[in-house]
XYZ file of C-alpha atoms in Angstrom:
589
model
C 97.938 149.732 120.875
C 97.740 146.199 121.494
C 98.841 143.833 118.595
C 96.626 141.982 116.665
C 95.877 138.302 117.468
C 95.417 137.920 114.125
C 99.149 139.552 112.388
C 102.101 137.488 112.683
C 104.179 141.071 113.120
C 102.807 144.639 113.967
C 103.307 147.386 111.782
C 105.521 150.181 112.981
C 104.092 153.778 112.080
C 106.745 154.912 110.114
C 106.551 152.185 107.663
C 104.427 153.520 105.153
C 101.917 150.711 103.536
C 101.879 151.864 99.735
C 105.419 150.268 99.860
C 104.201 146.689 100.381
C 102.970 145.160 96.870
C 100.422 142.342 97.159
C 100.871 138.896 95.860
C 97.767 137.382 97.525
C 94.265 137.159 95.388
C 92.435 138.562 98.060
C 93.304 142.256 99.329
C 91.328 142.327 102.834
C 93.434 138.974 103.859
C 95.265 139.959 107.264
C 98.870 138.085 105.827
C 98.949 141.079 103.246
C 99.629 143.453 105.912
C 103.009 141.604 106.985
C 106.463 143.204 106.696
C 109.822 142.999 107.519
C 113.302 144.603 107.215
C 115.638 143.357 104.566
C 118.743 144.548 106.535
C 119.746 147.034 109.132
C 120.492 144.615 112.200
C 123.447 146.850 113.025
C 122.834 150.765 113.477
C 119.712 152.168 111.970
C 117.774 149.999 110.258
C 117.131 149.920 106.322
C 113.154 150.718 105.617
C 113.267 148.713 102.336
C 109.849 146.327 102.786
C 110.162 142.713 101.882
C 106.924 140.471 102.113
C 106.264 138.339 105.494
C 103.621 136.312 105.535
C 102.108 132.942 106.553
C 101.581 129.742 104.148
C 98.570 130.140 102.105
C 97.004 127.311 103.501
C 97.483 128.515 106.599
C 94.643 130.431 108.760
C 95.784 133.193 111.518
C 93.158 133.031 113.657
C 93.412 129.195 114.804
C 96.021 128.185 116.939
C 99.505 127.068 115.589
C 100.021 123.456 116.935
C 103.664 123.486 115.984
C 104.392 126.242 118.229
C 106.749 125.064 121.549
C 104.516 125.967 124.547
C 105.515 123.712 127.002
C 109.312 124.754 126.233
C 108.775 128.591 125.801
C 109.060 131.216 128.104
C 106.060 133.119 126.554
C 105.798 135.034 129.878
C 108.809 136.762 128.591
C 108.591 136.014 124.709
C 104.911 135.901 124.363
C 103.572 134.195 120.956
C 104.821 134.446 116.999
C 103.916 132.799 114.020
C 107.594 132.257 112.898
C 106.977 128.692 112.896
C 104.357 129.427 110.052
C 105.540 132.549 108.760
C 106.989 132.712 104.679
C 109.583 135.502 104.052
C 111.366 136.580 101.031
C 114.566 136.936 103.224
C 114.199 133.725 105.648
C 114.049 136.293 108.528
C 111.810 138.157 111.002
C 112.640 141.198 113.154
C 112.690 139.651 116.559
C 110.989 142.992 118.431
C 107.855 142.919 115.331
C 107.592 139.286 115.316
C 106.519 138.781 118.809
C 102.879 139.486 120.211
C 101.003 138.543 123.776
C 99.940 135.206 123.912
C 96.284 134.871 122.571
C 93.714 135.567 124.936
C 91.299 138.252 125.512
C 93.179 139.152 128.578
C 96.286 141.263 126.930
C 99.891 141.012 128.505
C 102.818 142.534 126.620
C 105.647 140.039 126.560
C 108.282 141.189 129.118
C 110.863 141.604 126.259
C 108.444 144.091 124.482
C 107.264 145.693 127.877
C 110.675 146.408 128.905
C 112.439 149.168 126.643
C 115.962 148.359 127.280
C 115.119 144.368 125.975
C 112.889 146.029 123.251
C 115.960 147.686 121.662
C 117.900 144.621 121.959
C 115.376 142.650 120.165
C 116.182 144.994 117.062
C 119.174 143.199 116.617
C 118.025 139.508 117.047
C 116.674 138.090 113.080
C 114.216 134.949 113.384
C 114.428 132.705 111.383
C 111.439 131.606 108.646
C 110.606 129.482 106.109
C 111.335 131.289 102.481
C 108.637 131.235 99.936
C 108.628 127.228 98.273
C 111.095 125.998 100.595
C 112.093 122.654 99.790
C 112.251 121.838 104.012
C 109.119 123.355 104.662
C 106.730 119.979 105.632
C 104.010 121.632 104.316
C 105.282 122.000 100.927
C 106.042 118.365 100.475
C 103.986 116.833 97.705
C 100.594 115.611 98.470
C 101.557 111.975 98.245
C 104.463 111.798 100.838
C 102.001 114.085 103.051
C 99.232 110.995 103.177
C 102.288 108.666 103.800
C 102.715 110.361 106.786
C 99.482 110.589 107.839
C 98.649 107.155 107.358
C 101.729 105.894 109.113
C 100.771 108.529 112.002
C 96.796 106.980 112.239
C 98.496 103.688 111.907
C 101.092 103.808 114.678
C 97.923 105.217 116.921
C 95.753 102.256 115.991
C 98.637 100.236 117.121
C 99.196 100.985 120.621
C 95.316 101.582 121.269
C 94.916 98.074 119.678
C 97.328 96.552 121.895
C 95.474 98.026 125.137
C 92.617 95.868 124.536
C 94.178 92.551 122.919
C 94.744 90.766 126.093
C 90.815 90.519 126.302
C 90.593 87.999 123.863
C 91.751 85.485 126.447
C 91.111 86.777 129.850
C 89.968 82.769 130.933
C 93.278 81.253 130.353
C 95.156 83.946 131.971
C 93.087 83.410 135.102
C 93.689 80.131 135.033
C 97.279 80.004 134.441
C 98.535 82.387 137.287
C 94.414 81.337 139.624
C 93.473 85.460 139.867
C 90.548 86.882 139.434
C 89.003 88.974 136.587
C 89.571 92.274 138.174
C 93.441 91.264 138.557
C 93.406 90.006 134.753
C 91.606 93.816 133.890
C 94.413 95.315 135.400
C 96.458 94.121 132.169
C 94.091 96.730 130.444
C 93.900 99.081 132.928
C 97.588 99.734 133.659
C 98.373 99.906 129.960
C 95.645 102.720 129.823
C 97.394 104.619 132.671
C 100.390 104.554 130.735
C 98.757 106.123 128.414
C 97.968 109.005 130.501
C 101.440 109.046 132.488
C 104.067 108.722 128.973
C 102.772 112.308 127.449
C 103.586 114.391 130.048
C 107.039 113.474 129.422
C 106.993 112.734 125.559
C 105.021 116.497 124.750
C 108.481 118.452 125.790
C 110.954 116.320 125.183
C 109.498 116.325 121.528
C 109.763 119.822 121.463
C 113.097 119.683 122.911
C 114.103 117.451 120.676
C 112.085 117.015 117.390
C 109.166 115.001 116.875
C 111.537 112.355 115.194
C 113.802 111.032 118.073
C 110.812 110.490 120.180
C 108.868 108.731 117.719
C 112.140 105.508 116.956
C 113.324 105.627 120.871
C 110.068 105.086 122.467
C 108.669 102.688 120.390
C 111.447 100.792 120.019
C 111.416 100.339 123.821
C 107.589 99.289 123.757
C 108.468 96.320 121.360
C 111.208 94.772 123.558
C 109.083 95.605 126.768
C 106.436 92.807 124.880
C 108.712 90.172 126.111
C 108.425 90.027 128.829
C 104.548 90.198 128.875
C 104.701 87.190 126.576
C 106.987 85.091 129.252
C 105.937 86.587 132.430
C 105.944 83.392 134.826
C 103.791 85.294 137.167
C 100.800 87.853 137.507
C 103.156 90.382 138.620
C 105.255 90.232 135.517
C 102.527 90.570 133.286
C 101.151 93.867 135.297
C 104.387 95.494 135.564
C 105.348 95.313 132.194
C 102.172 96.005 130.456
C 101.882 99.622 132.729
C 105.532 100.086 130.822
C 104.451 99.125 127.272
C 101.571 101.983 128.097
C 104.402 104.689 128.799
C 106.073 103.687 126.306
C 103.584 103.005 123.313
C 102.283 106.148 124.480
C 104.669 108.281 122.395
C 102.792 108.142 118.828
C 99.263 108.953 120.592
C 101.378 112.165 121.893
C 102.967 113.016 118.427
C 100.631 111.819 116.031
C 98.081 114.778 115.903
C 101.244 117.230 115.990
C 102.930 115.595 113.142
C 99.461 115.484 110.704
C 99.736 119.257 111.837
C 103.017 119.627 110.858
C 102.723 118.261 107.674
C 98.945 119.851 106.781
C 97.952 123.359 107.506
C 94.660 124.040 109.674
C 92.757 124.823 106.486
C 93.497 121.616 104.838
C 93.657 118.944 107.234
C 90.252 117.816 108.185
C 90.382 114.273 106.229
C 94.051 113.876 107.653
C 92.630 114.852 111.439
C 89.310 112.783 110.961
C 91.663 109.896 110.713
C 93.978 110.796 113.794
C 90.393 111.489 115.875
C 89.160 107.756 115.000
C 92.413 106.090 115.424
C 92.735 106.117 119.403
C 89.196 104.722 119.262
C 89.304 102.127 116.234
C 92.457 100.576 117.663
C 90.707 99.276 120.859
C 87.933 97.874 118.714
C 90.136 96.032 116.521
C 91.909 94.485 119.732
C 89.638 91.682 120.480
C 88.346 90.791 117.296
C 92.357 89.419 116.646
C 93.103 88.732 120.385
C 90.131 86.646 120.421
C 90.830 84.155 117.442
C 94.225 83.839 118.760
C 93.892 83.129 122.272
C 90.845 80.459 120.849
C 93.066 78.684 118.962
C 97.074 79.199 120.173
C 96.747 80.845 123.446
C 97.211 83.932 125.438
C 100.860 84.093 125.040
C 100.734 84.037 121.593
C 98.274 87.240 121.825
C 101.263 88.939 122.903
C 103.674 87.880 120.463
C 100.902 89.058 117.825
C 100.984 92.212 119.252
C 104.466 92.805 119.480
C 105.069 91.868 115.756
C 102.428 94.424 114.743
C 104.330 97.065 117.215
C 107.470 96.371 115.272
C 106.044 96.515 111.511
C 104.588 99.497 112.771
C 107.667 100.927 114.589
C 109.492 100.263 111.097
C 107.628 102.482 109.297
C 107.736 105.384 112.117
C 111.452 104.906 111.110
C 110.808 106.694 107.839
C 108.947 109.420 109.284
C 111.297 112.521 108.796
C 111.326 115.648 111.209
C 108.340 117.575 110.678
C 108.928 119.817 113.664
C 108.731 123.112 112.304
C 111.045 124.749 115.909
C 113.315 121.993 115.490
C 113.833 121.964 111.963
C 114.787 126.366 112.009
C 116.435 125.493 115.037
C 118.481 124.088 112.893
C 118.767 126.045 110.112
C 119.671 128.915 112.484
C 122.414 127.037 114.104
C 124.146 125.984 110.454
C 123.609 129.788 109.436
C 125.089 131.465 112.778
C 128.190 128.959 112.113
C 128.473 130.123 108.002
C 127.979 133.559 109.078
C 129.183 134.008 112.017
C 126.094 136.754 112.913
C 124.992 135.462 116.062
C 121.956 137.505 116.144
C 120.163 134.461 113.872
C 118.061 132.594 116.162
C 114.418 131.478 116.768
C 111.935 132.347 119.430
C 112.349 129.022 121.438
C 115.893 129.141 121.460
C 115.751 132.872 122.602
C 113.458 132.787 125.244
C 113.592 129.148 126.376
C 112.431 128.044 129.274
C 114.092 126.559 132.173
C 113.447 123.381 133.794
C 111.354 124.821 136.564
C 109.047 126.305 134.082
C 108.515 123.078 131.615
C 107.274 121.320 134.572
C 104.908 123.683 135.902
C 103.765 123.953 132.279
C 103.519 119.670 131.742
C 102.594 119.093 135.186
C 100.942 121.453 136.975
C 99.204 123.866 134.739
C 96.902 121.080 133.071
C 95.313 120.444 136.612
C 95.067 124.345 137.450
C 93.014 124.989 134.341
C 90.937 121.667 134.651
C 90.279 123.493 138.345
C 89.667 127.234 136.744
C 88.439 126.846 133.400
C 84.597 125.291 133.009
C 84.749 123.999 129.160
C 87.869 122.110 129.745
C 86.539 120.697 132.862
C 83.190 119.886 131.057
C 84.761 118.751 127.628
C 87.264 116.489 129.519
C 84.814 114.916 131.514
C 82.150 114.268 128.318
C 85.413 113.072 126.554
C 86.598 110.914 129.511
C 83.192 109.011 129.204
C 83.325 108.553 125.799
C 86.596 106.590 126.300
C 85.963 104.798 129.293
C 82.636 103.322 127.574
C 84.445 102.477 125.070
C 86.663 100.167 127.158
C 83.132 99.098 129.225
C 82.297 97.965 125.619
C 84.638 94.871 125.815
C 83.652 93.729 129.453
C 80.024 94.212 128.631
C 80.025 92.603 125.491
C 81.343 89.027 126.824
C 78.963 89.079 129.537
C 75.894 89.205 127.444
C 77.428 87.029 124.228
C 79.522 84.995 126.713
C 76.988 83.938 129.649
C 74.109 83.999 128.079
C 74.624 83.399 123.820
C 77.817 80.936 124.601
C 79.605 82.052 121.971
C 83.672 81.887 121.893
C 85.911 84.648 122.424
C 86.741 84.468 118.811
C 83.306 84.856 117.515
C 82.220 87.724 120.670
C 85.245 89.648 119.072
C 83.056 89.593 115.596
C 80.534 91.281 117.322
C 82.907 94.817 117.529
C 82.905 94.754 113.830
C 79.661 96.891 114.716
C 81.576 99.541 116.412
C 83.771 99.852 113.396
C 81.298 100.058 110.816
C 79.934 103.530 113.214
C 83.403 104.414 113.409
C 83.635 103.914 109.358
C 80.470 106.250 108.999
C 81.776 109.245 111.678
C 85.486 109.388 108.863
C 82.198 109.800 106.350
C 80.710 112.290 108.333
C 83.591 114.359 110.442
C 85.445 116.128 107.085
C 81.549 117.337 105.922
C 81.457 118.550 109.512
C 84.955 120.970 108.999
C 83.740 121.688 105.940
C 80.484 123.279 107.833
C 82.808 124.863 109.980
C 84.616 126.980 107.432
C 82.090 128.022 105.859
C 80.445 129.803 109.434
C 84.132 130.954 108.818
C 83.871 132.249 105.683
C 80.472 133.642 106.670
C 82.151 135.645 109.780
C 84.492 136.787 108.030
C 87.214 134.468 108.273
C 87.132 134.465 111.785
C 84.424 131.832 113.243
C 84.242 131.340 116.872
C 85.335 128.620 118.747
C 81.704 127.414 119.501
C 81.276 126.839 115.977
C 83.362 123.497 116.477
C 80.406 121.848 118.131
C 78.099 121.545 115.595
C 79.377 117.925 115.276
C 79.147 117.600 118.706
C 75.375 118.254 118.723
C 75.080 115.790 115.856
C 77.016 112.975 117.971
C 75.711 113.510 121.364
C 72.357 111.623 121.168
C 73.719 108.483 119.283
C 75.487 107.498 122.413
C 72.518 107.055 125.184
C 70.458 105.609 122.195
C 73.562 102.699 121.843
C 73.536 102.387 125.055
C 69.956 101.373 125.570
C 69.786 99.739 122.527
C 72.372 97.402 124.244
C 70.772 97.081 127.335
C 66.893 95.885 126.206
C 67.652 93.504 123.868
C 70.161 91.619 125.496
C 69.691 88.913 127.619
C 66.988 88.479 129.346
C 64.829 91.080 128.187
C 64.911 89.039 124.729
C 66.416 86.058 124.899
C 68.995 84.247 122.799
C 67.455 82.485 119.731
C 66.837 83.026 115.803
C 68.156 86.538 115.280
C 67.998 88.174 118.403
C 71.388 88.441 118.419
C 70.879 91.233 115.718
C 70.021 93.716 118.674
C 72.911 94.068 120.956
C 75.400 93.617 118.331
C 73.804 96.665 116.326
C 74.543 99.102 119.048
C 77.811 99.406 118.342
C 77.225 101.558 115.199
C 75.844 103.839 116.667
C 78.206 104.494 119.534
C 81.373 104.310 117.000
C 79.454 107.232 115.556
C 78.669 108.674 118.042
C 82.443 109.073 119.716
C 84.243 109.770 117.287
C 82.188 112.650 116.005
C 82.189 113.940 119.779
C 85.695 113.358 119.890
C 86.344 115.485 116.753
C 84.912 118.402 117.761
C 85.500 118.743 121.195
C 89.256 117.794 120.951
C 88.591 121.389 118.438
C 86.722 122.950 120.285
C 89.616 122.867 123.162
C 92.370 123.793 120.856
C 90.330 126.704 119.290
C 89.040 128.221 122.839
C 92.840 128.236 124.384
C 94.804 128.987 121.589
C 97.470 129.948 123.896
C 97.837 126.995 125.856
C 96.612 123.918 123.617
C 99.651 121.721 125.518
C 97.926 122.302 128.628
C 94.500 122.317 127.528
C 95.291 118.641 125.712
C 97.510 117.238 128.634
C 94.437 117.737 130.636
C 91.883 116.023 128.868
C 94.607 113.213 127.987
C 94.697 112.450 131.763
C 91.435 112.595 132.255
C 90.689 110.253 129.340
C 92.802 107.688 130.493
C 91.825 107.368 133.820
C 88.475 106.987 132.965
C 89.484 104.372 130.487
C 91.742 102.931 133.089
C 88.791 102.153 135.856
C 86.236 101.178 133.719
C 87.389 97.501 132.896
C 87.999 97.148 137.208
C 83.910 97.396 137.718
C 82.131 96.782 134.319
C 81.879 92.793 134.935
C 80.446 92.765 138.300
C 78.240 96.398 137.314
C 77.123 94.274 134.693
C 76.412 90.749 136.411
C 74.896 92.517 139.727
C 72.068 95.059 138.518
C 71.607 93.236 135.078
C 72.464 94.051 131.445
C 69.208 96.363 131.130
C 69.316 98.364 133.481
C 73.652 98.226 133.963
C 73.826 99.623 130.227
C 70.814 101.892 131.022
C 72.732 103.583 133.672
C 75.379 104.709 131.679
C 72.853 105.845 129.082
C 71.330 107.839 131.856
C 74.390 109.601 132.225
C 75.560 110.107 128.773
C 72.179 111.313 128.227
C 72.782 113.999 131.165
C 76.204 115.137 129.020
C 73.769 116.169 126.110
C 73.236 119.651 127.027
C 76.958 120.216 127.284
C 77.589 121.523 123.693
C 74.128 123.340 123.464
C 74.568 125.048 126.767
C 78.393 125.905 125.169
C 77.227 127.300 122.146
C 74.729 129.266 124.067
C 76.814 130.684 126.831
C 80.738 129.769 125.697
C 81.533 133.359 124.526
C 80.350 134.570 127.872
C 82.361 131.728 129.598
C 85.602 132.712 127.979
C 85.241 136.094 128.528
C 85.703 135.009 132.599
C 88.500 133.462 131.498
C 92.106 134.508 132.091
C 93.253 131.781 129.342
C 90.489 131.998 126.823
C 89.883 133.819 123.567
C 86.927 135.822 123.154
């Protein structure tokens, strides 16, 4: 019989359930059915039933972001919850512990499938958290928790700020090394394509390596690789080193989301992952209004020395992040207790089946691009995503043409006028934990078990806010109304709405991906990462001539056209998505 998606270990039939004694309020919750084996690794194995199950804050049917997939064979080892698991012992039976990877298409591990491994797996113990453990992350107090998360959303605004801080003072760079403004948008653009490029390395060396290392070494890196960027004698300088800075400042925009995981379980993190979901987009927004009063009034240089301060506050307090890594940190624990014991049969999952080279960069490199080719909503979502984020970016080559050319105003004052886009993005944290709570409750209604369409509610809510921004923007600016009096009012209103609108698309798709490929969430995110940066990455290249050659009505109305054509998306998802994933050889159903 094929093992539950929901269990974190199957019961065998001899184990008789009037032996397991409840300690959760609710009897029909799935973690009440979890055993294990006290003892009985060697020779016939001791029936006494100790009580396995997950954290109470945790929910089996979403998918475990601390689990290693791009470092996993799970073709051989399939999936577990040991990462989440709670034990009275600190141990699962390797051979109950493991289950096929979720998706409605069932495949027994290989290790379960083949008898001979089966019976050696009733030797190996995995490791677990114990109940209250004092190194579980999620069992830290609720203070040091939000510490974490804030330095997390912090180190994200950060490096998303930095992308877009050179645009306070595109002029003088033009002038100082006589390019043009596509060459100076390169600064931007290559930064962005780091972006893209730095995760596919950062994702499994994190998992190889805890969450920790990754977050002080590349960062570190990032400051010093400012420098240059501040003293760059030539165009070329300046390029090359800001495309490094985006590899390397990359690294907290890969671990951030994993860490708030870490730290808060998937039914109590929707505040903590609100503010990880705005972060990537409020950073940008904040990067002209400072770039531009600094570049006004010291130069551009000095816009990169501003920066790189910031990156180094910042990269001071990722110091005191501690490893959150659930893998790493029982990795670990089973490598201290196989040296006190001796009993090499204490391991974990990752360190049993792990994966070789070959494998971890299939799984980073070409399985993301497979499923954007095979799999429909992650096509669609990336792409709705992608535009999102490359508006976003249009945003600050847009806005200087209109308040530039035709209102005069400084670069200082034009970087005011994003202040809009942050009060939308101020409303969306408002709006986005209201939205989870929604979702549970469609949970609760389903019994405990929504589906994975039930993330886009929030979607549904954000899509229309964007083509209405955008058209907003485009009809009164200049010269549909003039400049004069007030009229100013228009243009720089339309940023609430957008900074509404994307981050509450954001939310739920970003869900919406990690609920409907449970299995594969590296992959599924990888994908849409690239994908979101290259679209963020060409935008700046075009946006100033788009803008100057078909006119700021109809140049903004274009791109309302076709965020306008995106609205169907989530409807037609949360009409048809069941049916779509039930195609699907990666999918839940």
């Amino acid at each position: 019989m094929p093992h539950s998606e929901t269990s974190t270990i199957a019961i065998p039939d001899d184990a008789h359930p009037a032996a397991h004694h409840k300690h959760h309020k609710h009897a029909e919750d799935p973690r009440d059915g979890h055993i294990t084996f006290t003892e009985g690794t060697n020779g016939p194995r001791d029936l006494t039933l100790t009580r396995t199950r997950t954290h109470d804050s945790h929910n089996d049917n979403r998918a475990d972001l601390s689990f290693p997939f791009g470092t996993t064979d799970m073709s051989r080892g399939g999936f577990t919850d040991e990462y989440r698991a709670v034990s009275d012992t600190g141990f699962l039976p390797a051979d109950l512990a493991l289950r096929p990877v979720p998706s409605h298409v069932y495949r027994l591990p290989q290790a379960l499938a083949d008898p001979e491994k089966a019976r050696e797996l009733k030797e190996m113990k995995l490791v677990t958290w114990k109940e209250n453990d004092p190194d579980d992350p999620r069992n830290w107090s609720n203070l040091y928790r939000w510490y974490i998360t804030a330095v997390c959303a912090i180190a994200v605004v950060q490096v998303a700020f930095a992308s877009a801080i050179v645009t306070g003072d595109f002029k003088d760079i033009e002038a100082e090394f006589h390019v043009g403004e596509v060459v100076t948008a390169l600064s931007v653009s290559l930064m962005v394509v780091g972006f893209g490029i730095g995760p596919l390395a950062w994702s499994p060396l994190s998992e190889l390596y805890g969450r920790r290392p990754i977050w002080i070494i590349p960062s570190v890196i990032y400051v010093i690789f400012n420098i240059p960027c501040a003293v760059a004698k030539n165009i070329q300088t300046l390029l090359i080193c800001r495309f490094f800075c985006g590899i390397f400042a990359s690294a907290p925009l890969t671990l951030a989301g994993g860490t708030i995981s870490d730290v808060w379980d998937n039914n109590e993190r929707g505040l903590a992952i609100a503010l990880f979901a705005a972060a990537p987009y409020g950073g940008p927004v904040l990067g002209p209004i400072v770039g531009g009063f600094v570049g006004e009034t010291v130069g551009w240089r000095w816009i990169i020395w501003v920066n790189m301060i910031f990156a180094a506050v910042v990269t001071a307090f990722t110091m005191t992040i501690p490893e959150t890594f659930a893998p790493a940190l029982l990795r670990k624990r089973a490598r201290m207790l196989r040296e006190q014991t001796g009993d090499n049969t204490i391991t974990t999952e990752q360190e049993l089946f792990k994966a070789s080279l070959t494998q971890i960069i299939t799984e980073t490199l070409l399985r993301p691009f497979q499923m954007l080719l095979t799999e429909p909503i992650l096509l669609l979502m990336s792409l709705y995503i992608a535009l999102i984020y490359g508006l976003l970016y249009a945003f600050f080559f847009s806005y200087p043409v209109v308040f530039g050319d035709y209102y005069k105003w400084n670069d200082g004052i034009i970087g005011l006028t994003f202040c809009s886009v942050l009060i939308g993005l101020a409303i969306a944290l408002f709006v986005t934990p209201r939205v989870e709570r929604d979702y549970l409750r469609r949970a609760d209604a389903k019994g405990g078990r929504a589906d994975p369409e039930d993330r886009l509610v929030g979607m549904m809510i954000g899509c229309w806010f964007v083509p209405i921004s955008l058209f907003i923007f485009g009809w009164t600016s200049p010269p549909a109304v003039m400049p004069g009096g007030g009229h100013w009012v228009g243009p720089v209103a339309s940023g609430i709405p957008f900074g509404f609108g994307m981050v509450i698309i954001y939310f739920s798709a970003n869900a919406y991906l990690i609920d409907a490929f449970p299995g594969y969430v590296a992959s599924a995110l990888a994908a849409k990462t690239v994908i979101r940066s290259g679209s963020g990455a060409a935008m700046p290249l075009f946006i100033t001539a788009m803008y100057h050659n078909l006119g700021n009505g109809w140049a903004a109305s274009t791109w309302g056209f076709i965020s306008a054509a995106m609205i169907p998306i989530p409807f037609l998802f949360y009409r048809y998505g069941r049916s779509i994933r039930a195609r699907s050889k990666r999918a839940v159903v």
